[in-house]
Coordinates of C-alpha atoms in Angstrom, one line a residue:
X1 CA 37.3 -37.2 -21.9
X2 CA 40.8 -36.6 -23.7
X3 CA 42.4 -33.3 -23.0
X4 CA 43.2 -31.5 -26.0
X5 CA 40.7 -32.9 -28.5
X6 CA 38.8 -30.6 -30.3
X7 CA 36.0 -32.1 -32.4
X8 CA 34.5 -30.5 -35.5
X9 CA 31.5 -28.6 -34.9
X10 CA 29.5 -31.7 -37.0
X11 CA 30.6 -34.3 -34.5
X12 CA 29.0 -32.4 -31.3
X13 CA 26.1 -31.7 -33.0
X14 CA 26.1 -35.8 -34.1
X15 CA 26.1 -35.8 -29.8
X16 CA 23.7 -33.1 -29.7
X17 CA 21.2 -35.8 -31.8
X18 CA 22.2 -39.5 -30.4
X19 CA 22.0 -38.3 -26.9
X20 CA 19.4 -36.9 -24.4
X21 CA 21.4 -33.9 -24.1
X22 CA 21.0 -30.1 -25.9
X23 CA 23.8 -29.0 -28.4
X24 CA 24.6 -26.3 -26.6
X25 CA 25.1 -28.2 -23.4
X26 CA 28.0 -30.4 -25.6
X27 CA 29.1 -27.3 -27.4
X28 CA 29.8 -25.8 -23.5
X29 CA 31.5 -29.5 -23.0
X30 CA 33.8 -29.3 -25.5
X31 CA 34.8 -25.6 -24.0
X32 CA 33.1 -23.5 -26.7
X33 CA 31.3 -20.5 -24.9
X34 CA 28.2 -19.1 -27.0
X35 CA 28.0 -16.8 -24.6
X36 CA 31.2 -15.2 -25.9
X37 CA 29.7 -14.6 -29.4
X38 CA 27.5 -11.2 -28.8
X39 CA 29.9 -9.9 -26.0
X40 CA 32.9 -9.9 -28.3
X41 CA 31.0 -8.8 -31.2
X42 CA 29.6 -5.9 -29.0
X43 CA 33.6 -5.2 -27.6
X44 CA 35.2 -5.5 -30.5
X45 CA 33.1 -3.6 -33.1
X46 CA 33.7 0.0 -32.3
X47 CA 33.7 2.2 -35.7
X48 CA 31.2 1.0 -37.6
X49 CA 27.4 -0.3 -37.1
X50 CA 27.1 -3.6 -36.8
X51 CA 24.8 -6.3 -36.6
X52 CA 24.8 -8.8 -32.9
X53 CA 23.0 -11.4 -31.6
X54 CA 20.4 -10.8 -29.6
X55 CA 20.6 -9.5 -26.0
X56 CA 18.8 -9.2 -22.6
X57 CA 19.5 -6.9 -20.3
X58 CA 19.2 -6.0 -16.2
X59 CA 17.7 -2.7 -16.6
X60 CA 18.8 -0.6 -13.5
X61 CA 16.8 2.8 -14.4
X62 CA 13.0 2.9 -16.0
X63 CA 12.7 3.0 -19.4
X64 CA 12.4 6.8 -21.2
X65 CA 11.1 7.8 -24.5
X66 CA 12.1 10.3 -26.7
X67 CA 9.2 12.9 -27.6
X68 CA 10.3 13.2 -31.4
X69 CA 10.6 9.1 -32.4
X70 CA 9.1 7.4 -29.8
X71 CA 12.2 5.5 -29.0
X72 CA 12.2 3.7 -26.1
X73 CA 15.7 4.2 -24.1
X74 CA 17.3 2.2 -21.4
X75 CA 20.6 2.1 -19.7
X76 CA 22.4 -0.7 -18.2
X77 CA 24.9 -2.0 -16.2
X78 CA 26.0 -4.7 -17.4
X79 CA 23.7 -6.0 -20.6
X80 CA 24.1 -9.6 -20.1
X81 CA 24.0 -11.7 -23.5
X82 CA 22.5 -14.9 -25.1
X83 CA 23.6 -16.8 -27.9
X84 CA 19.8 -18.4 -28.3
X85 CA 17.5 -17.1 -30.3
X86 CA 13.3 -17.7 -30.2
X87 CA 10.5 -17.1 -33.0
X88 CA 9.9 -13.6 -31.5
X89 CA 13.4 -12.4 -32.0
X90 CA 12.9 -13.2 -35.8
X91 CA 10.9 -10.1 -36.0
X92 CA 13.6 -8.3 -34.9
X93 CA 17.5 -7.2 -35.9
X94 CA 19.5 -6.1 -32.8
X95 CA 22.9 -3.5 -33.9
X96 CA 25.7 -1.5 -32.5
X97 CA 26.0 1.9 -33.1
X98 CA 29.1 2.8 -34.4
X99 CA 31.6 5.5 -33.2
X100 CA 31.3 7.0 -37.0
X101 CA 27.7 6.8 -37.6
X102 CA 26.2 9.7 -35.8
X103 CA 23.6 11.0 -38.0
X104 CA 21.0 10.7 -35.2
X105 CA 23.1 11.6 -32.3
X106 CA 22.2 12.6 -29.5
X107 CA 19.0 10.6 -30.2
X108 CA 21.0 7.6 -30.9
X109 CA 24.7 7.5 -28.9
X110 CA 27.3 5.8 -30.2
X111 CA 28.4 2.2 -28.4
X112 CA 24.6 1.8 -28.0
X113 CA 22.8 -1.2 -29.2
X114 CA 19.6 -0.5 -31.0
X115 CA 16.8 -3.2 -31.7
X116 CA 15.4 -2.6 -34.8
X117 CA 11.3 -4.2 -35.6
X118 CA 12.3 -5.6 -39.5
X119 CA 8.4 -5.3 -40.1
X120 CA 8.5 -1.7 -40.5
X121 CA 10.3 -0.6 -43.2
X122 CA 8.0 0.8 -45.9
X123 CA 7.8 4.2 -47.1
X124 CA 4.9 5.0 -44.5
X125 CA 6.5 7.5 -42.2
X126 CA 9.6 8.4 -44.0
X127 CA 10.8 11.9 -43.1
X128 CA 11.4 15.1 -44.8
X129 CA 13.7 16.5 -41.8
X130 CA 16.6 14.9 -40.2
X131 CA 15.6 15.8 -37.0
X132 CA 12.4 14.4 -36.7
X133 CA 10.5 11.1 -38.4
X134 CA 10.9 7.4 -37.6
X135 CA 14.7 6.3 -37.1
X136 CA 15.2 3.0 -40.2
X137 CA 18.9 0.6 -39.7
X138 CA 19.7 0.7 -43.2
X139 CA 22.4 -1.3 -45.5
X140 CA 23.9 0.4 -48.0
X141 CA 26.8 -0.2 -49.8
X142 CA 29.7 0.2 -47.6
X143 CA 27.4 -1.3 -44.3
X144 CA 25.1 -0.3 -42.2
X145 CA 23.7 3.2 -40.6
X146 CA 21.1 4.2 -38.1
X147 CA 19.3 7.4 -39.9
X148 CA 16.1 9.1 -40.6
X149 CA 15.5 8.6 -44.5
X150 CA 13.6 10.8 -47.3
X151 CA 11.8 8.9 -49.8
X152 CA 12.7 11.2 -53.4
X153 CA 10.4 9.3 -55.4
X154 CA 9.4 5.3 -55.3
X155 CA 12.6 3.9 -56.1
X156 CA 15.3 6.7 -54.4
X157 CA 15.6 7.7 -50.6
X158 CA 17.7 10.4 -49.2
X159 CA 19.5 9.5 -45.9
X160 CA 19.2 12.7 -43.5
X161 CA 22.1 13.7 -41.1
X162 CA 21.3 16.2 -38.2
X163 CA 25.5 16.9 -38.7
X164 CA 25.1 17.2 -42.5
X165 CA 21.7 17.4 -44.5
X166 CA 23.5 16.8 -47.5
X167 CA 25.3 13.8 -46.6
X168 CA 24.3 11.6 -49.2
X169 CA 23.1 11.1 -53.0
X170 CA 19.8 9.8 -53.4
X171 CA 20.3 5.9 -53.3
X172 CA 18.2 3.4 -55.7
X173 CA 16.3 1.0 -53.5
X174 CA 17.1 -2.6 -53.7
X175 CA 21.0 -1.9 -55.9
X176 CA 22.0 0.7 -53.5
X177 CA 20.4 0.7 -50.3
X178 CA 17.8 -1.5 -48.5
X179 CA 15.9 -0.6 -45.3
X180 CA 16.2 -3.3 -42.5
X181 CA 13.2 -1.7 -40.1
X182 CA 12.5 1.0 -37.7
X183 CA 14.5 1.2 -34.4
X184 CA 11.9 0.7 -31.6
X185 CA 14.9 0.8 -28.7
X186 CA 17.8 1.8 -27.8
X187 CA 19.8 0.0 -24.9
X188 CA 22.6 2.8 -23.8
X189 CA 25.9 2.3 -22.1
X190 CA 26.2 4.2 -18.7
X191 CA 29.3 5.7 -20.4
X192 CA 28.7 7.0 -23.7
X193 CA 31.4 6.5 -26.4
X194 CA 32.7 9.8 -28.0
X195 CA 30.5 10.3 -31.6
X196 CA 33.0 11.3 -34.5
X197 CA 31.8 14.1 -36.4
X198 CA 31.4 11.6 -39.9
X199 CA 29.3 12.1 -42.8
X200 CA 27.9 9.0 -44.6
X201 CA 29.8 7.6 -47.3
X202 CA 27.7 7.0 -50.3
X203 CA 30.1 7.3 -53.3
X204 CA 30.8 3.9 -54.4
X205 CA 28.5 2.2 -57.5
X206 CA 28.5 -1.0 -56.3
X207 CA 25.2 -2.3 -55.9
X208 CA 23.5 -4.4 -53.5
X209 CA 21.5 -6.7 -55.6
X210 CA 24.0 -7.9 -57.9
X211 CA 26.0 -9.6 -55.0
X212 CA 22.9 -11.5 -53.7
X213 CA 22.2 -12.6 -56.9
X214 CA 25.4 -14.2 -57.7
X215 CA 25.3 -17.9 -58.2
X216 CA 27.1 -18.8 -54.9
X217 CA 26.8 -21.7 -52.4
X218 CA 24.1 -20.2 -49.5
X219 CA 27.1 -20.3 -47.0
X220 CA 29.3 -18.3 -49.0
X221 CA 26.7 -15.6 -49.5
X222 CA 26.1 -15.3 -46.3
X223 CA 29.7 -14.6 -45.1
X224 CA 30.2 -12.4 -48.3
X225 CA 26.7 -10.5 -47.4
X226 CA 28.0 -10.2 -43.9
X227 CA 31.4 -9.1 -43.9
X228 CA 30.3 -6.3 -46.9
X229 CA 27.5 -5.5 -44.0
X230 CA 29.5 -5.1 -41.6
X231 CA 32.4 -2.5 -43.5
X232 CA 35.5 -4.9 -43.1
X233 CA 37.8 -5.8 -45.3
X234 CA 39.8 -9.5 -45.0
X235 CA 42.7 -7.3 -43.4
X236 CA 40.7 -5.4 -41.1
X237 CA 38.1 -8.9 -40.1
X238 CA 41.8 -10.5 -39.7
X239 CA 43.2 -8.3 -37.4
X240 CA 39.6 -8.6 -35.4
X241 CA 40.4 -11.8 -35.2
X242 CA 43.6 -11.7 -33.4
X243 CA 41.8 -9.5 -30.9
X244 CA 39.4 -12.4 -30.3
X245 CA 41.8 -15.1 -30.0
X246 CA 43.7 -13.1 -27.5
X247 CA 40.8 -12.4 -25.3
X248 CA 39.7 -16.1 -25.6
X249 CA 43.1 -17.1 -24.8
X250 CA 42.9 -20.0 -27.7
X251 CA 45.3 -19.5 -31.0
X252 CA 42.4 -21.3 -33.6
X253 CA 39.8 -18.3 -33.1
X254 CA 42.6 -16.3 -35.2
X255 CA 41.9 -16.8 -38.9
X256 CA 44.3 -15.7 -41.8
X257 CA 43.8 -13.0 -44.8
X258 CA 43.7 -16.0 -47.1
X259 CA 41.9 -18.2 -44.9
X260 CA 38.9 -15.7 -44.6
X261 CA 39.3 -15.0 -48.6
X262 CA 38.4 -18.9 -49.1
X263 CA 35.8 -19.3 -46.7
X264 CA 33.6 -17.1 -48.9
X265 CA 34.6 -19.7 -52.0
X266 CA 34.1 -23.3 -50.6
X267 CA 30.6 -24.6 -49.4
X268 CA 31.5 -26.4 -46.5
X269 CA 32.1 -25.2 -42.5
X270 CA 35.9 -24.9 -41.3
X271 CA 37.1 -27.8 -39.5
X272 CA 37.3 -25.9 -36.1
X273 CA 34.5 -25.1 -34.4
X274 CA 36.8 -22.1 -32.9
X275 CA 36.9 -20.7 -36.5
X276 CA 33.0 -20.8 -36.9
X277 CA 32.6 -18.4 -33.7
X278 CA 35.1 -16.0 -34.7
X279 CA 33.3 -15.3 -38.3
X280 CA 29.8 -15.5 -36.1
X281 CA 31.8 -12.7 -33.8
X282 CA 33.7 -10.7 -36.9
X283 CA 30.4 -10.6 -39.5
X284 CA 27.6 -10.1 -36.9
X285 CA 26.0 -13.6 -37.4
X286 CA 23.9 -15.5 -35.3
X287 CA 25.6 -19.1 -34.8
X288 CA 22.4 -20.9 -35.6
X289 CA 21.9 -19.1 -38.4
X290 CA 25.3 -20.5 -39.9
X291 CA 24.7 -23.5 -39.2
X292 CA 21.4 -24.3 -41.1
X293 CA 23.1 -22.1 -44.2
X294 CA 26.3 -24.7 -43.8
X295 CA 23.4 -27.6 -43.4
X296 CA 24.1 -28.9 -40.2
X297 CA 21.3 -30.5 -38.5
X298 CA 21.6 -30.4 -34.4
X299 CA 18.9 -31.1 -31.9
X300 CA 18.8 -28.3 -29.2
X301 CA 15.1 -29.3 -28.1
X302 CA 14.0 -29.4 -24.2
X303 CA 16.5 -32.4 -23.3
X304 CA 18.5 -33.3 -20.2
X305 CA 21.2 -31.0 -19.5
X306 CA 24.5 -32.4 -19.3
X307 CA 25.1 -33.5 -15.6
X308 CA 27.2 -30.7 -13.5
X309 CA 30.1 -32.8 -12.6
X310 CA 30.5 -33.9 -16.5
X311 CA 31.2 -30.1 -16.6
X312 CA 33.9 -30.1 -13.7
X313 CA 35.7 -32.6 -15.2
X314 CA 36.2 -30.4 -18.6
X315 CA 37.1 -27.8 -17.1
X316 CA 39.4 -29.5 -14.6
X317 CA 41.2 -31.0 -18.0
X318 CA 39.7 -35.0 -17.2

């Protein structure tokens, strides 16, 4: 192996097909950690609610429930993280809570992550207090918040805040707000993070539907959906992604303003595989999930792993 090549993310998953070995085992090969997806997504995300991969953890206490929701809480030390997803996790979204979005807290603490069962998320249950009634992860426009909601009528829902009851305008279902599921548990820090004292922003107009519906290559919608999901602006994902490439130690996971501007425009994945994890790590989306919107077919089926002292030799620069 040639030190210093870095092959585009279509060529390993080429190896991931002609060989008996997984794509993940020639993704790891080729020095590209999965692993490194939900941990940075989980330490770089602070202020706002965002969406990670799922996780697993090594739970150190029992498990607690909260009278009033039902919530089942843990706490850990540390959560470890996969990059793998299975059929079950489909039934489920797995977020951060952010250091602003405490309309649930203490139920909820900040720097938590939350999974959240997407088959729940009618108007059964939905509350009329803010302090008691299922907890929904809902998208509005602006991103994402953990809340208790009020349904107004069949098409508007009040989102309830034990800081601020009136926190919010009623929102029009589907344009300005769309509920995700219920949170079911809540994986806690042994440290919490301090909550700010923040009320949800619900003044802009800008409406959910009419950016899904634009006639946009699947790839660009998703990174479009994502990054409006997850609050950032190109400035603020760019400066993310400095933070990445410095604690990857590897210049290419930085992307540029512009650079970010035209992945949302062109159909095709970026060149680097480096730049792929960093908008997986900066929009909260799940690496295989990119990959079949960018149409890139891989073969990660129950194959050989790649032998241990291929490995040594990578990472001894052979």
């Amino acid at each position: 192996m040639i030190s210093g090549v870095t092959p585009h993310v279509c060529q390993i998953a080429a190896l991931s097909v002609v060989t008996p070995h997984r794509f993940t085992d020639w993704m790891s090969i080729f020095g590209f950690d999965l692993s490194q997806i939900p941990r940075l997504q989980v330490q770089l995300h602070r202020e706002r609610t965002v969406l990670v991969t799922p996780v697993e953890t090594d739970t150190h206490r029992p498990a607690a429930q909260t009278p009033a929701t039902g919530l089942v809480t843990e706490t850990c030390t540390p959560p470890r993280f996969r990059a793998v997803t299975n059929n079950h996790d489909h039934l489920y979204l797995y977020a951060k809570i952010g250091t602003a979005d405490s309309p649930t807290f203490p139920e909820l603490v900040p720097g938590s992550i939350v999974r959240v069962d997407t088959r729940s998320k009618g108007f059964a249950g939905f509350s009329d207090d803010a302090g008691s009634g299922p907890i929904y992860l809902v998208e509005r426009v602006g991103g994402l918040t953990c809340c208790r909601v009020k349904q107004v009528d069949h098409r508007h829902i009040l989102l309830l805040s034990r800081q601020s009851p009136q926190s919010s305008f009623p929102l029009k279902l589907g344009e300005e707000a769309r509920i995700l599921g219920t949170v079911d548990t809540e994986l806690r820090p042994t440290q919490a993070t301090q909550s700010h004292d923040a009320t949800l922003d619900s003044g802009s107009t800008a409406s959910l539907l009419r950016r899904s519906s634009q006639t946009t290559p699947r790839l660009c919608a998703l990174l479009q959906t994502s990054r409006e999901r997850s609050g950032l602006t190109f400035r603020s994902a760019h400066n993310i992604s400095l933070c990445v490439a410095q604690a990857l130690h590897n210049k290419h996971y930085a992307i540029s303003i512009g650079l970010l501007s035209d992945y949302e425009t062109i159909s095709t994945a970026p060149r680097h595989t480096a730049k792929i994890m960093a908008l997986c790590i900066l929009y909260g989306i799940d690496f295989f999930q990119y990959l079949g919107c960018a149409g890139i077919q891989y073969d990660n089926s129950l194959k050989l792993p790649l032998p241990e002292r291929t490995t040594t030799l990578k990472t001894s620069g052979l």
